[in-house]
Amino acid sequence: MERITAALQEIKEKGLYREFKYLSAAQGPHTVIDGKKVILMASNSYLGLCVDKRLKEAAIAAINRYGVGSGGSRLTTGSYELHRELEKKLAQFKGMEGALVFNTGYMANLGAITGLTDKDWVIFSDELNHASIIDGCRLSRARTIVYKHCDMGDLAKKVKEYKGYPGIIVTDGVFSMDGDIAPLPEIVEIAAKNNLLTMVDDAHATGILGKTGSGTPEYFGLKDKIDIQMGTLSKALAGEGGFIAGKQYLIDFLRNKARSFIYTTALSPGIIAVALKALEIIEKEPEKRKGLLIKAQWLQNRLQKIGFQVLTSQTPIIPIIIGDAEKAVEFSKQLLEEGIFIPAIRPPTVPQGTSRLRLTLMATHSLEDINHVLTKIQEIGKKLKIIS
Ligand SMILES: *Cc1c(COP(=O)(O)O)cnc(C)c1O
């Protein structure tokens, strides 16, 4: 007990203590947090679909037909026609032979990495990969070799050192805290030369990047060159769940091997119907993602011009680097007092000394919202002496 309270105290002293913010309204561009109306620039519901009427209706229709819960794991009684339909549609969307739906993106990464590899394998993993990839690597018992963030020289060098082992290169497509895109053309080339598999976690790019919104492989014209594409149903697709898309034999294998797929109750019919409807909207309304990306570029440029250190990103994730954890928290707090929610992201989620505000735009934010937020960020930035 003493150890735990001491550790907790240390977390608090370092400005790293985490608490909930409770929402009491829907997650649109505006919401209500702890009783206060705010402009929300923190959601991963990039296309604003969380509050879309068509998705709500799809969920209600599925619940009326199939009930609320799934009643079992996918391999017992939890597979509905809807699951099959969604997996077929996801495979088409990603340009792969098959797909397998997991309950979360986290579980998809865990299941795919641990299912596929064992102690004979080598996994090459970008140092800024998502925690679910890191945990998958740890659980897999494979040798994990971490390469410097998007550093292809470092990757090539490390791949050379482990020639001859069965191996896989795993990367985020879009890095969640930096908003930058992995250099997939180079990764694919290194993998091909060295007979390695490739896996891309496209949680943030699914529904956003590429001509049809299918993600970073499409963005680079490499749809058929990535072996394993992971995506979430929880961000642009506005519901919850994750999936793996790949060759059919790989999907069959994971259905039999991935423990985070096998030993859990299936996603409920309502949420599967939401994902199906979201995919349909993404297909039919490309202007949503195009408009979002244009707005994000504009805001990023404005913030840089004002003097903030903003990481350059081609995505709706706009990281404003503050540095010190406590200062980042103070910035976020003052924004909240002004009716704007942008969270501070601190270690261990990001490296020491790179605490930041992580601003995310939604397709449904108006130019008025964006201009207002820009003005307030500038005011507070001056007050806290982050810009002059
Ligand atoms: C959010 C996220 C996940 C996890 O997805 P969930 O559906 O939230 O479990 C995995 N990888 C990356 C890069 C993410 O950003």
Coordinates of C-alpha atoms and ligand atoms in Angstrom, one line a residue:
M1 CA 0.0 0.0 0.0
E2 CA 2.8 2.4 0.9
R3 CA 4.5 1.8 -2.4
I4 CA 1.4 2.5 -4.3
T5 CA 0.6 5.8 -2.5
A6 CA 4.2 6.9 -2.9
A7 CA 4.1 6.1 -6.6
L8 CA 0.9 8.0 -6.9
Q9 CA 2.3 11.0 -5.1
E10 CA 5.3 11.0 -7.5
I11 CA 3.0 10.9 -10.5
K12 CA 1.2 13.9 -9.1
E13 CA 4.4 15.9 -8.3
K14 CA 5.6 15.3 -11.9
G15 CA 2.4 16.8 -13.3
L16 CA 1.5 13.4 -14.8
Y17 CA -1.6 12.6 -12.8
R18 CA -4.5 11.6 -15.0
E19 CA -8.2 12.2 -14.4
F20 CA -11.4 11.9 -16.4
K21 CA -13.3 14.7 -18.1
Y22 CA -17.0 13.7 -18.2
L23 CA -19.1 14.6 -21.2
S24 CA -22.8 15.1 -20.7
A25 CA -23.7 15.7 -24.4
A26 CA -23.0 14.2 -27.8
Q27 CA -19.5 14.3 -29.2
G28 CA -19.9 16.9 -31.9
P29 CA -17.8 20.0 -32.7
H30 CA -19.5 21.4 -29.6
T31 CA -20.2 19.4 -26.4
V32 CA -20.6 19.8 -22.7
I33 CA -17.7 18.8 -20.4
D34 CA -18.2 18.8 -16.6
G35 CA -21.3 20.9 -17.1
K36 CA -19.6 23.5 -19.3
K37 CA -20.3 24.1 -23.0
V38 CA -17.1 23.8 -25.0
I39 CA -15.7 23.7 -28.5
L40 CA -14.3 20.2 -28.8
M41 CA -11.0 19.9 -30.6
A42 CA -9.9 16.6 -29.1
S43 CA -12.1 14.0 -30.8
N44 CA -10.9 11.2 -33.1
S45 CA -14.3 11.2 -34.7
Y46 CA -12.6 13.2 -37.5
L47 CA -15.5 13.1 -39.9
G48 CA -18.0 14.2 -37.3
L49 CA -19.9 11.0 -37.7
C50 CA -20.4 10.3 -34.0
V51 CA -23.5 12.4 -34.1
D52 CA -24.6 11.5 -37.7
K53 CA -28.3 10.7 -37.8
R54 CA -27.8 7.9 -40.4
L55 CA -25.4 6.1 -38.1
K56 CA -27.8 6.4 -35.2
E57 CA -30.7 5.0 -37.3
A58 CA -28.5 2.1 -38.5
A59 CA -27.7 1.2 -34.9
I60 CA -31.4 1.4 -33.9
A61 CA -32.5 -0.7 -36.9
A62 CA -29.9 -3.4 -36.1
I63 CA -30.9 -3.4 -32.4
N64 CA -34.5 -3.8 -33.3
R65 CA -33.8 -6.7 -35.5
Y66 CA -31.0 -8.5 -33.6
G67 CA -31.2 -7.2 -30.0
V68 CA -28.6 -5.4 -28.0
G69 CA -25.8 -7.8 -27.2
S70 CA -24.1 -10.5 -29.3
G71 CA -24.5 -13.2 -26.7
G72 CA -21.2 -15.0 -27.3
S73 CA -17.7 -15.0 -28.8
R74 CA -17.5 -15.0 -32.6
L75 CA -16.7 -18.7 -32.7
T76 CA -19.7 -19.8 -30.6
T77 CA -22.9 -17.8 -31.0
G78 CA -21.7 -14.3 -31.5
S79 CA -21.3 -14.2 -35.3
Y80 CA -24.2 -12.5 -37.1
E81 CA -24.7 -12.0 -40.8
L82 CA -23.8 -8.4 -40.1
H83 CA -20.3 -9.4 -39.1
R84 CA -19.8 -11.3 -42.4
E85 CA -21.1 -8.3 -44.3
L86 CA -18.8 -5.9 -42.5
E87 CA -15.7 -8.1 -43.0
K88 CA -16.4 -8.4 -46.7
K89 CA -16.8 -4.7 -47.0
L90 CA -13.7 -3.9 -45.0
A91 CA -11.6 -6.3 -47.2
Q92 CA -12.9 -4.5 -50.3
F93 CA -12.3 -1.1 -48.8
K94 CA -8.7 -2.0 -48.0
G95 CA -8.2 -3.8 -51.3
M96 CA -7.3 -7.1 -49.5
E97 CA -8.7 -10.7 -49.8
G98 CA -10.2 -10.9 -46.3
A99 CA -10.7 -9.1 -43.0
L100 CA -11.3 -10.1 -39.4
V101 CA -13.1 -7.8 -36.9
F102 CA -11.8 -7.5 -33.3
N103 CA -13.5 -5.7 -30.4
T104 CA -11.0 -2.8 -30.4
G105 CA -8.0 -1.7 -32.4
Y106 CA -5.9 -2.4 -29.3
M107 CA -7.1 -6.1 -29.4
A108 CA -6.5 -6.3 -33.2
N109 CA -2.9 -5.3 -32.8
L110 CA -2.4 -7.6 -29.8
G111 CA -4.0 -10.5 -31.6
A112 CA -2.4 -10.1 -34.9
I113 CA 1.2 -9.6 -33.6
T114 CA 1.0 -12.4 -31.0
G115 CA -0.9 -14.7 -33.3
L116 CA 1.5 -14.4 -36.1
T117 CA 4.9 -14.3 -34.5
D118 CA 6.7 -16.4 -31.9
K119 CA 10.2 -16.5 -30.3
D120 CA 11.9 -17.4 -33.6
W121 CA 10.7 -14.1 -35.2
V122 CA 12.2 -10.6 -35.3
I123 CA 9.8 -7.7 -35.2
F124 CA 11.1 -4.3 -36.4
S125 CA 9.0 -1.6 -34.8
D126 CA 9.1 2.2 -35.1
E127 CA 10.0 3.9 -31.7
L128 CA 6.8 5.9 -31.8
N129 CA 4.4 3.1 -32.6
H130 CA 1.2 2.9 -30.7
A131 CA 1.1 1.3 -27.2
S132 CA -1.0 -1.6 -28.6
I133 CA 1.8 -2.5 -31.0
I134 CA 4.3 -2.3 -28.2
D135 CA 2.2 -4.5 -26.0
G136 CA 1.7 -7.0 -28.9
C137 CA 5.5 -7.2 -29.4
R138 CA 6.1 -7.7 -25.6
L139 CA 3.5 -10.5 -25.4
S140 CA 4.6 -12.2 -28.6
R141 CA 8.0 -13.3 -27.1
A142 CA 9.6 -12.4 -30.5
R143 CA 12.8 -10.4 -30.5
T144 CA 11.7 -6.8 -30.9
I145 CA 14.1 -4.4 -32.6
V146 CA 13.0 -0.7 -32.2
Y147 CA 14.2 1.6 -35.0
K148 CA 14.4 5.4 -34.8
H149 CA 11.2 7.2 -35.7
C150 CA 10.7 7.0 -39.5
D151 CA 14.5 6.6 -39.9
M152 CA 15.0 4.3 -42.9
G153 CA 18.8 4.3 -42.6
D154 CA 18.4 3.0 -39.0
L155 CA 15.8 0.4 -40.1
A156 CA 17.9 -0.9 -43.0
K157 CA 21.0 -1.2 -40.8
K158 CA 19.0 -3.2 -38.1
V159 CA 17.3 -5.4 -40.7
K160 CA 20.8 -6.3 -42.0
E161 CA 21.9 -7.4 -38.6
Y162 CA 19.1 -9.9 -38.3
K163 CA 19.2 -11.3 -41.8
G164 CA 17.8 -14.8 -42.2
Y165 CA 15.2 -14.7 -39.4
P166 CA 11.5 -14.7 -40.1
G167 CA 10.5 -11.1 -39.6
I168 CA 8.0 -8.3 -39.9
I169 CA 8.2 -4.5 -40.1
V170 CA 5.4 -2.9 -38.1
T171 CA 4.5 0.8 -38.2
D172 CA 1.7 3.2 -37.5
G173 CA 0.5 4.6 -40.9
V174 CA -0.2 7.9 -39.2
F175 CA 1.5 8.4 -35.8
S176 CA -1.2 9.3 -33.3
M177 CA 0.6 11.9 -31.2
D178 CA 2.7 13.5 -34.1
G179 CA 0.3 13.3 -37.0
D180 CA 3.0 12.4 -39.5
I181 CA 2.9 9.6 -42.0
A182 CA 5.2 6.6 -42.1
P183 CA 7.5 6.4 -45.2
L184 CA 5.8 3.3 -46.6
P185 CA 7.5 3.2 -50.0
E186 CA 10.9 2.8 -48.4
I187 CA 9.6 0.4 -45.8
V188 CA 8.0 -1.8 -48.6
E189 CA 11.3 -1.7 -50.5
I190 CA 13.4 -2.8 -47.5
A191 CA 10.9 -5.5 -46.7
A192 CA 10.9 -6.8 -50.2
K193 CA 14.7 -6.9 -50.4
N194 CA 14.9 -8.8 -47.1
N195 CA 11.9 -11.1 -47.4
L196 CA 10.1 -9.5 -44.5
L197 CA 6.4 -9.0 -43.9
T198 CA 4.9 -5.6 -43.5
M199 CA 2.1 -4.5 -41.1
V200 CA 0.6 -1.0 -41.0
D201 CA -1.6 0.3 -38.2
D202 CA -3.9 2.7 -39.9
A203 CA -6.1 3.7 -37.0
H204 CA -5.9 7.4 -37.9
A205 CA -5.8 7.2 -41.7
T206 CA -8.8 4.8 -42.2
G207 CA -11.6 6.9 -43.7
I208 CA -9.2 9.9 -44.0
L209 CA -6.2 9.5 -46.4
G210 CA -6.0 8.2 -49.9
K211 CA -8.3 8.6 -52.9
T212 CA -11.1 6.5 -51.5
G213 CA -10.2 7.2 -47.9
S214 CA -8.8 3.7 -47.3
G215 CA -5.6 4.9 -45.6
T216 CA -1.9 5.3 -46.0
P217 CA -1.2 2.4 -48.4
E218 CA -3.6 3.9 -50.8
Y219 CA -2.2 7.4 -50.2
F220 CA 1.2 6.1 -51.4
G221 CA -0.3 3.8 -54.2
L222 CA 0.8 0.7 -52.3
K223 CA -2.6 -0.9 -51.6
D224 CA -1.4 -4.4 -52.7
K225 CA 2.1 -4.1 -51.2
I226 CA 1.3 -4.1 -47.5
D227 CA 0.8 -7.6 -46.1
I228 CA -1.3 -6.7 -43.0
Q229 CA -3.5 -3.7 -42.7
M230 CA -4.9 -2.9 -39.3
G231 CA -7.6 -0.3 -38.9
T232 CA -10.1 0.9 -36.3
L233 CA -13.8 1.3 -36.5
S234 CA -13.5 3.7 -33.5
K235 CA -12.1 6.9 -35.1
A236 CA -13.3 8.3 -38.4
L237 CA -15.8 5.4 -38.5
A238 CA -17.2 6.8 -35.3
G239 CA -18.2 3.5 -33.5
E240 CA -15.9 1.0 -31.9
G241 CA -13.9 -2.0 -32.9
G242 CA -10.8 -2.8 -34.9
F243 CA -9.8 -5.1 -37.8
I244 CA -7.1 -6.8 -39.6
A245 CA -7.2 -7.1 -43.4
G246 CA -4.9 -9.3 -45.5
K247 CA -4.6 -12.4 -47.6
Q248 CA -7.3 -14.9 -46.9
Y249 CA -5.0 -17.6 -45.5
L250 CA -3.7 -15.0 -43.0
I251 CA -7.2 -14.1 -41.9
D252 CA -8.1 -17.8 -41.6
F253 CA -4.9 -18.3 -39.5
L254 CA -5.7 -15.4 -37.1
R255 CA -9.3 -16.6 -36.7
N256 CA -7.7 -19.8 -35.3
K257 CA -4.8 -18.3 -33.4
A258 CA -5.5 -14.7 -32.2
R259 CA -6.4 -15.0 -28.5
S260 CA -7.8 -11.5 -28.3
F261 CA -10.2 -12.5 -31.1
I262 CA -11.1 -15.9 -29.8
Y263 CA -11.7 -15.4 -26.0
T264 CA -14.0 -12.5 -25.9
T265 CA -17.7 -11.7 -26.6
A266 CA -18.3 -10.4 -30.1
L267 CA -19.2 -6.8 -30.8
S268 CA -22.9 -6.2 -30.7
P269 CA -25.0 -5.9 -33.8
G270 CA -25.8 -2.2 -33.3
I271 CA -22.1 -1.3 -33.4
I272 CA -21.4 -3.4 -36.5
A273 CA -24.3 -1.7 -38.3
V274 CA -22.7 1.6 -37.4
A275 CA -19.4 0.6 -39.1
L276 CA -21.2 -0.6 -42.2
K277 CA -23.1 2.7 -42.5
A278 CA -19.9 4.7 -41.9
L279 CA -18.1 2.9 -44.7
E280 CA -21.0 3.7 -47.0
I281 CA -20.8 7.4 -46.1
I282 CA -17.0 7.5 -46.5
E283 CA -17.5 6.0 -50.0
K284 CA -20.2 8.4 -51.0
E285 CA -19.0 11.7 -49.4
P286 CA -15.3 12.2 -50.2
E287 CA -15.8 16.0 -49.8
K288 CA -16.0 15.4 -46.0
R289 CA -12.4 14.2 -45.8
K290 CA -11.1 16.6 -48.4
G291 CA -12.6 19.6 -46.6
L292 CA -11.2 18.4 -43.3
L293 CA -7.7 18.1 -44.6
I294 CA -7.8 21.6 -46.2
K295 CA -9.0 23.1 -42.9
A296 CA -6.3 21.2 -41.0
Q297 CA -3.5 22.5 -43.3
W298 CA -4.8 26.0 -43.0
L299 CA -4.9 25.9 -39.2
Q300 CA -1.5 24.3 -38.9
N301 CA 0.0 27.1 -41.1
R302 CA -1.6 29.8 -39.1
L303 CA -0.3 28.4 -35.8
Q304 CA 3.2 28.2 -37.2
K305 CA 3.0 31.7 -38.5
I306 CA 2.0 33.0 -35.1
G307 CA 5.1 31.4 -33.7
F308 CA 4.1 28.0 -32.2
Q309 CA 6.2 24.9 -32.7
V310 CA 3.7 22.8 -34.6
L311 CA 4.7 19.4 -36.0
T312 CA 4.1 19.4 -39.7
S313 CA 1.4 16.9 -40.5
Q314 CA -0.8 16.0 -43.5
T315 CA -3.6 14.8 -41.2
P316 CA -6.2 16.4 -38.9
I317 CA -3.9 15.8 -35.9
I318 CA -2.2 19.1 -35.1
P319 CA 0.4 18.7 -32.2
I320 CA 1.4 22.1 -30.6
I321 CA 4.7 21.4 -28.8
I322 CA 4.9 23.1 -25.3
G323 CA 7.8 21.0 -23.8
D324 CA 7.2 21.1 -20.1
A325 CA 4.4 18.8 -18.8
E326 CA 3.0 21.2 -16.2
K327 CA 3.0 24.1 -18.7
A328 CA 1.1 22.0 -21.2
V329 CA -1.5 21.1 -18.6
E330 CA -1.8 24.8 -17.6
F331 CA -2.4 25.8 -21.2
S332 CA -5.1 23.1 -21.6
K333 CA -6.7 24.3 -18.4
Q334 CA -6.8 27.9 -19.4
L335 CA -8.3 26.9 -22.8
L336 CA -11.0 25.0 -21.0
E337 CA -11.8 28.1 -18.9
E338 CA -12.4 29.8 -22.2
G339 CA -14.7 27.1 -23.4
I340 CA -12.3 25.1 -25.6
F341 CA -11.2 21.6 -24.9
I342 CA -7.8 20.6 -26.3
P343 CA -6.0 18.0 -24.1
A344 CA -2.4 18.2 -22.9
I345 CA -0.5 15.0 -23.8
R346 CA 2.4 14.1 -21.5
P347 CA 4.9 11.4 -20.9
P348 CA 4.8 8.4 -21.0
T349 CA 2.4 8.9 -24.0
V350 CA 5.0 11.1 -25.6
P351 CA 8.8 11.4 -24.9
Q352 CA 10.1 13.6 -22.0
G353 CA 10.3 17.3 -22.8
T354 CA 7.8 17.1 -25.7
S355 CA 4.5 17.6 -23.8
R356 CA 2.0 19.1 -26.1
L357 CA -1.5 20.2 -26.9
R358 CA -3.0 17.6 -29.3
L359 CA -5.5 19.5 -31.4
T360 CA -7.7 17.4 -33.7
L361 CA -10.1 18.9 -36.2
M362 CA -13.4 17.4 -37.3
A363 CA -15.0 17.9 -40.7
T364 CA -17.9 19.5 -38.9
H365 CA -16.0 22.3 -37.2
S366 CA -17.0 25.7 -38.7
L367 CA -14.5 28.3 -39.8
E368 CA -15.9 30.5 -37.0
D369 CA -15.0 27.7 -34.5
I370 CA -11.5 27.5 -35.9
N371 CA -10.9 31.2 -35.9
H372 CA -12.2 31.6 -32.4
V373 CA -9.9 28.8 -31.2
L374 CA -6.9 30.3 -33.0
T375 CA -7.5 33.7 -31.3
K376 CA -7.7 32.1 -27.9
I377 CA -4.6 29.9 -28.4
Q378 CA -2.7 33.0 -29.4
E379 CA -3.8 35.0 -26.3
I380 CA -3.0 32.2 -23.9
G381 CA 0.3 31.4 -25.7
K382 CA 1.4 35.0 -25.1
K383 CA 0.3 35.0 -21.5
L384 CA 2.2 31.8 -20.8
K385 CA 5.2 33.2 -22.7
I386 CA 5.2 30.3 -25.2
I387 CA 5.1 32.8 -28.1
S388 CA 6.0 36.4 -28.2
Ligands
LIG1 C1 -6.5 4.4 -31.3 C2 -5.4 3.6 -31.8 C3 -5.4 2.2 -31.6 C4 -6.4 1.5 -30.8 O1 -7.6 1.5 -31.3 P1 -8.9 1.4 -30.4 O2 -10.0 1.0 -31.4 O3 -9.1 2.7 -29.7 O4 -8.6 0.3 -29.4 C5 -4.3 1.5 -32.2 N1 -3.4 2.1 -32.9 C6 -3.3 3.5 -33.0 C7 -2.2 4.1 -33.8 C8 -4.3 4.2 -32.5 O5 -4.3 5.5 -32.6

